[in-house]
Amino acid sequence: MLLLMVGNELIREARLRARMTQAELADRLGTHQSVVARWESGRTHPDFDTVVRAVRSAGFDLGVAITEHNDHDLALVRRELRLAPHERLAGMVEAVRKFAEMTEIAVG
Amino acid sequence: MAEFDPVAILRCLVDREVEFVVVGGVAARLRGAPLLTQDVDITPSLTRPNLERLVAALADLQAQLRTSDEPAGIPFPFDPLLIESANVWTLTTRSGDLDLAISPHGTGGFKDLIRAADRLVIALDPELVVNVASLADVIRSKEAAGRDKDRAALPLLRRTLEELDL
């Protein structure tokens, strides 16, 4: 389901990064510009194989990986997202300072 | 070693009207990823006037080259042509470490990154607003760089992106 939502964006992003026109990408894929236009606009949903092939035709590889679920990370992320950007940066600077202090103490 | 003050570094660049995008770990943190970093990474626009403003800002920051042998820095005569000639400059300044990523891995540099960047308020009193790369672009760059420390950060960055997309 996620890929259905983002497949069009991935194809468009790969094409723009490769500085290609829709017609050029279509040509490499052996299809018509209008097909690429429909993918990119979200009017049609390319399947997984098509997204991989389109991204590769633009000169990139699409990386997909399954990683271990970690609730601790999620709690940290959600806490951070509740802050404004300036608060996130200030929090990081403070953490770096404390970390440096601890390192100095540990080193003596 | 200078105390790390990313706001001071970025304020100096803004005061000199340098066009740039914040990338790397600071961009990730500003976007909500709970990561720590001890340097500011920026990707500057490569127009000649902008590189001249960047050189002026580097002088204000007392920037020097930073190497593994000389973490405290080596004096270096920066000029616009020179900056453009390398892909990465690792510097140390009076406010901590600053890296110039001319064309971060997996990206097309400033023109590419500015497309999805947002102007975020990163400090108050006085307010400081800078262009910050999208989290998707930070992830893209770290994936392409493929260094161990970049790979280690990717699960947390991806988790943050998922939360932002919900």
Short mmCIF file of C-alpha atoms in Angstrom, two decimals:
data_model
loop_
_atom_site.label_atom_id
_atom_site.label_comp_id
_atom_site.label_asym_id
_atom_site.label_seq_id
_atom_site.Cartn_x
_atom_site.Cartn_y
_atom_site.Cartn_z
CA MET A 1 0.00 0.00 0.00
CA LEU A 2 2.83 2.35 0.89
CA LEU A 3 4.43 1.77 -2.50
CA LEU A 4 1.16 2.59 -4.24
CA MET A 5 1.24 5.93 -2.47
CA VAL A 6 4.86 6.77 -3.18
CA GLY A 7 5.66 4.91 -6.41
CA ASN A 8 4.67 7.90 -8.51
CA GLU A 9 6.85 10.20 -6.40
CA LEU A 10 9.82 7.84 -6.63
CA ILE A 11 9.63 7.73 -10.42
CA ARG A 12 9.33 11.49 -10.69
CA GLU A 13 12.17 12.05 -8.22
CA ALA A 14 14.47 9.63 -10.07
CA ARG A 15 13.68 11.23 -13.42
CA LEU A 16 14.28 14.78 -12.13
CA ARG A 17 17.52 13.73 -10.44
CA ALA A 18 18.70 12.23 -13.72
CA ARG A 19 17.64 15.46 -15.46
CA MET A 20 15.52 13.48 -17.91
CA THR A 21 12.25 14.41 -19.59
CA GLN A 22 9.22 12.17 -19.30
CA ALA A 23 9.68 11.29 -22.99
CA GLU A 24 13.31 10.26 -22.44
CA LEU A 25 12.39 8.02 -19.53
CA ALA A 26 9.48 6.56 -21.49
CA ASP A 27 11.81 5.82 -24.38
CA ARG A 28 14.20 3.89 -22.12
CA LEU A 29 11.27 1.93 -20.74
CA GLY A 30 9.80 1.22 -24.17
CA THR A 31 6.58 3.05 -23.44
CA HIS A 32 4.93 6.39 -24.16
CA GLN A 33 5.43 9.74 -22.43
CA SER A 34 1.74 9.80 -21.51
CA VAL A 35 2.19 6.60 -19.48
CA VAL A 36 5.02 8.16 -17.45
CA ALA A 37 2.93 11.30 -17.01
CA ARG A 38 0.05 9.24 -15.60
CA TRP A 39 2.39 7.43 -13.17
CA GLU A 40 3.93 10.66 -11.95
CA SER A 41 0.61 12.41 -11.50
CA GLY A 42 -0.80 9.50 -9.51
CA ARG A 43 -3.60 8.92 -12.01
CA THR A 44 -2.36 5.35 -12.37
CA HIS A 45 -0.40 3.35 -9.81
CA PRO A 46 2.71 1.59 -11.13
CA ASP A 47 3.35 -1.82 -9.54
CA PHE A 48 6.52 -2.56 -7.59
CA ASP A 49 8.41 -4.07 -10.54
CA THR A 50 7.59 -1.05 -12.69
CA VAL A 51 8.81 1.39 -10.05
CA VAL A 52 12.09 -0.52 -9.68
CA ARG A 53 12.52 -0.65 -13.47
CA ALA A 54 11.73 3.06 -13.94
CA VAL A 55 14.10 4.11 -11.16
CA ARG A 56 16.83 1.90 -12.63
CA SER A 57 16.23 3.33 -16.10
CA ALA A 58 16.99 6.75 -14.65
CA GLY A 59 20.32 5.42 -13.39
CA PHE A 60 19.45 4.63 -9.78
CA ASP A 61 18.66 1.60 -7.65
CA LEU A 62 15.66 1.45 -5.35
CA GLY A 63 16.68 0.11 -1.94
CA VAL A 64 14.06 -1.61 0.21
CA ALA A 65 14.95 -3.31 3.48
CA ILE A 66 13.18 -4.96 6.40
CA THR A 67 14.66 -3.86 9.73
CA GLU A 68 13.96 -4.84 13.30
CA HIS A 69 11.12 -2.94 14.96
CA ASN A 70 12.26 -0.82 17.89
CA ASP A 71 9.71 0.93 20.11
CA HIS A 72 12.37 2.86 22.00
CA ASP A 73 13.39 4.66 18.82
CA LEU A 74 9.77 5.48 18.11
CA ALA A 75 9.30 7.03 21.56
CA LEU A 76 12.39 9.19 21.05
CA VAL A 77 11.24 10.28 17.61
CA ARG A 78 7.75 11.19 18.82
CA ARG A 79 9.15 13.18 21.72
CA GLU A 80 11.45 15.07 19.38
CA LEU A 81 8.69 15.77 16.87
CA ARG A 82 6.65 17.52 19.55
CA LEU A 83 9.35 20.19 19.74
CA ALA A 84 9.89 23.18 17.46
CA PRO A 85 13.04 23.09 15.26
CA HIS A 86 14.85 25.65 17.42
CA GLU A 87 14.11 23.56 20.53
CA ARG A 88 15.42 20.42 18.81
CA LEU A 89 18.69 22.18 17.95
CA ALA A 90 19.08 23.63 21.44
CA GLY A 91 18.45 20.18 22.93
CA MET A 92 21.11 18.65 20.72
CA VAL A 93 23.69 21.29 21.64
CA GLU A 94 23.00 20.72 25.32
CA ALA A 95 23.33 16.94 24.89
CA VAL A 96 26.62 17.36 23.01
CA ARG A 97 27.92 19.63 25.79
CA LYS A 98 26.98 17.14 28.50
CA PHE A 99 28.51 14.30 26.51
CA ALA A 100 31.75 16.27 26.16
CA GLU A 101 31.78 16.94 29.91
CA MET A 102 31.30 13.24 30.67
CA THR A 103 34.08 12.35 28.25
CA GLU A 104 36.43 14.80 29.97
CA ILE A 105 35.56 13.34 33.38
CA ALA A 106 36.09 9.80 32.09
CA VAL A 107 39.44 10.72 30.55
CA GLY A 108 40.41 12.69 33.63
CA MET B 1 38.67 22.82 20.90
CA ALA B 2 35.95 25.43 20.41
CA GLU B 3 32.60 24.81 22.09
CA PHE B 4 30.09 23.68 19.48
CA ASP B 5 27.65 26.49 18.72
CA PRO B 6 25.80 25.72 15.47
CA VAL B 7 23.58 28.78 15.83
CA ALA B 8 26.62 31.07 15.92
CA ILE B 9 28.05 29.44 12.79
CA LEU B 10 24.79 29.66 10.89
CA ARG B 11 24.10 33.21 12.07
CA CYS B 12 27.46 34.31 10.73
CA LEU B 13 26.65 32.79 7.33
CA VAL B 14 23.24 34.46 7.28
CA ASP B 15 24.72 37.81 8.35
CA ARG B 16 27.03 37.58 5.34
CA GLU B 17 24.01 36.73 3.16
CA VAL B 18 25.44 33.38 2.10
CA GLU B 19 22.95 31.19 0.21
CA PHE B 20 23.12 27.65 1.56
CA VAL B 21 21.16 24.60 2.66
CA VAL B 22 21.80 22.93 6.02
CA VAL B 23 22.35 19.21 5.41
CA GLY B 24 23.65 16.23 7.41
CA GLY B 25 23.09 15.60 11.09
CA VAL B 26 21.98 19.11 12.03
CA ALA B 27 19.37 19.06 9.25
CA ALA B 28 18.21 15.65 10.48
CA ARG B 29 17.87 16.97 14.04
CA LEU B 30 16.02 20.09 12.91
CA ARG B 31 13.62 17.80 11.03
CA GLY B 32 12.95 15.83 14.20
CA ALA B 33 15.39 12.91 14.15
CA PRO B 34 16.86 12.48 17.66
CA LEU B 35 20.48 12.25 16.51
CA LEU B 36 23.59 13.91 17.90
CA THR B 37 26.26 15.54 15.78
CA GLN B 38 29.19 17.81 16.55
CA ASP B 39 29.51 19.57 13.22
CA VAL B 40 27.39 21.70 10.93
CA ASP B 41 27.18 20.56 7.31
CA ILE B 42 26.09 23.02 4.66
CA THR B 43 25.79 22.96 0.89
CA PRO B 44 26.38 26.42 -0.56
CA SER B 45 25.14 27.84 -3.85
CA LEU B 46 28.09 27.90 -6.24
CA THR B 47 27.50 31.28 -7.85
CA ARG B 48 30.62 33.43 -7.76
CA PRO B 49 29.09 36.23 -5.63
CA ASN B 50 27.84 33.67 -3.14
CA LEU B 51 31.22 31.96 -2.88
CA GLU B 52 32.78 35.36 -2.25
CA ARG B 53 30.30 35.96 0.58
CA LEU B 54 31.08 32.49 1.90
CA VAL B 55 34.80 33.25 1.94
CA ALA B 56 34.08 36.43 3.92
CA ALA B 57 31.98 34.44 6.41
CA LEU B 58 34.75 31.86 6.79
CA ALA B 59 37.14 34.67 7.65
CA ASP B 60 34.67 35.97 10.27
CA LEU B 61 34.47 32.47 11.72
CA GLN B 62 38.27 32.12 11.72
CA ALA B 63 37.84 28.92 9.75
CA GLN B 64 40.79 26.61 9.31
CA LEU B 65 41.22 23.23 7.66
CA ARG B 66 40.47 20.31 9.96
CA THR B 67 42.26 17.01 9.48
CA SER B 68 42.59 13.87 11.59
CA ASP B 69 46.22 14.84 12.27
CA GLU B 70 45.37 18.48 13.01
CA PRO B 71 41.87 18.61 14.58
CA ALA B 72 42.65 22.09 15.95
CA GLY B 73 43.02 23.33 12.38
CA ILE B 74 45.57 24.50 9.85
CA PRO B 75 45.43 28.08 8.50
CA PHE B 76 44.33 28.05 4.89
CA PRO B 77 43.77 30.80 2.26
CA PHE B 78 40.21 30.12 1.09
CA ASP B 79 39.04 31.60 -2.19
CA PRO B 80 35.94 30.99 -4.34
CA LEU B 81 37.71 28.98 -7.04
CA LEU B 82 39.39 26.77 -4.49
CA ILE B 83 36.16 26.04 -2.62
CA GLU B 84 34.45 25.00 -5.83
CA SER B 85 37.32 22.68 -6.75
CA ALA B 86 36.74 20.11 -3.99
CA ASN B 87 33.65 18.14 -3.04
CA VAL B 88 34.02 18.41 0.73
CA TRP B 89 35.83 20.84 3.03
CA THR B 90 36.18 19.87 6.67
CA LEU B 91 36.79 22.99 8.71
CA THR B 92 37.08 24.05 12.31
CA THR B 93 35.92 27.51 13.41
CA ARG B 94 35.73 29.62 16.54
CA SER B 95 32.26 28.13 17.08
CA GLY B 96 33.00 24.49 16.31
CA ASP B 97 33.31 22.30 13.26
CA LEU B 98 31.81 23.24 9.92
CA ASP B 99 31.81 21.04 6.82
CA LEU B 100 31.18 22.39 3.35
CA ALA B 101 29.53 19.62 1.35
CA ILE B 102 29.66 21.06 -2.15
CA SER B 103 27.76 18.15 -3.65
CA PRO B 104 26.66 15.69 -0.96
CA HIS B 105 26.63 12.02 -2.01
CA GLY B 106 23.57 11.08 -4.02
CA THR B 107 22.52 14.68 -4.65
CA GLY B 108 23.09 17.31 -7.29
CA GLY B 109 24.26 19.93 -4.79
CA PHE B 110 22.54 23.18 -3.85
CA LYS B 111 20.16 23.40 -6.84
CA ASP B 112 18.94 19.88 -6.17
CA LEU B 113 18.60 20.22 -2.38
CA ILE B 114 16.94 23.63 -2.37
CA ARG B 115 13.92 22.18 -4.20
CA ALA B 116 12.67 20.30 -1.15
CA ALA B 117 14.30 22.45 1.53
CA ASP B 118 12.21 24.52 3.93
CA ARG B 119 13.02 27.72 5.74
CA LEU B 120 12.94 26.86 9.44
CA VAL B 121 13.30 29.06 12.50
CA ILE B 122 16.33 27.60 14.26
CA ALA B 123 16.83 30.24 16.96
CA LEU B 124 14.89 33.00 18.70
CA ASP B 125 15.95 36.38 20.08
CA PRO B 126 17.02 37.34 17.51
CA GLU B 127 15.21 35.03 15.16
CA LEU B 128 17.37 33.05 12.76
CA VAL B 129 15.85 31.37 9.70
CA VAL B 130 17.80 29.07 7.39
CA ASN B 131 17.14 26.65 4.53
CA VAL B 132 17.10 23.09 5.86
CA ALA B 133 17.26 20.05 3.58
CA SER B 134 14.29 17.71 3.62
CA LEU B 135 14.65 14.58 5.72
CA ALA B 136 14.18 12.50 2.55
CA ASP B 137 17.20 14.24 1.03
CA VAL B 138 19.28 13.72 4.18
CA ILE B 139 18.42 10.01 4.04
CA ARG B 140 19.19 9.86 0.32
CA SER B 141 22.60 11.38 0.92
CA LYS B 142 23.45 9.10 3.84
CA GLU B 143 22.35 6.06 1.86
CA ALA B 144 24.58 7.07 -1.02
CA ALA B 145 27.55 7.89 1.23
CA GLY B 146 27.37 4.39 2.68
CA ARG B 147 29.82 5.05 5.53
CA ASP B 148 29.33 2.99 8.68
CA LYS B 149 28.19 5.99 10.74
CA ASP B 150 25.70 6.98 8.04
CA ARG B 151 24.31 3.46 7.77
CA ALA B 152 23.96 3.28 11.55
CA ALA B 153 21.80 6.42 11.56
CA LEU B 154 19.48 5.29 8.78
CA PRO B 155 16.92 3.27 10.82
CA LEU B 156 16.26 6.24 13.11
CA LEU B 157 16.07 8.64 10.18
CA ARG B 158 13.65 6.38 8.34
CA ARG B 159 11.52 5.97 11.46
CA THR B 160 11.34 9.76 11.78
CA LEU B 161 10.34 10.11 8.14
CA GLU B 162 7.59 7.55 8.62
CA GLU B 163 6.24 9.49 11.59
CA LEU B 164 6.31 12.72 9.61
CA ASP B 165 4.40 11.06 6.78
CA LEU B 166 1.62 9.72 9.02
#
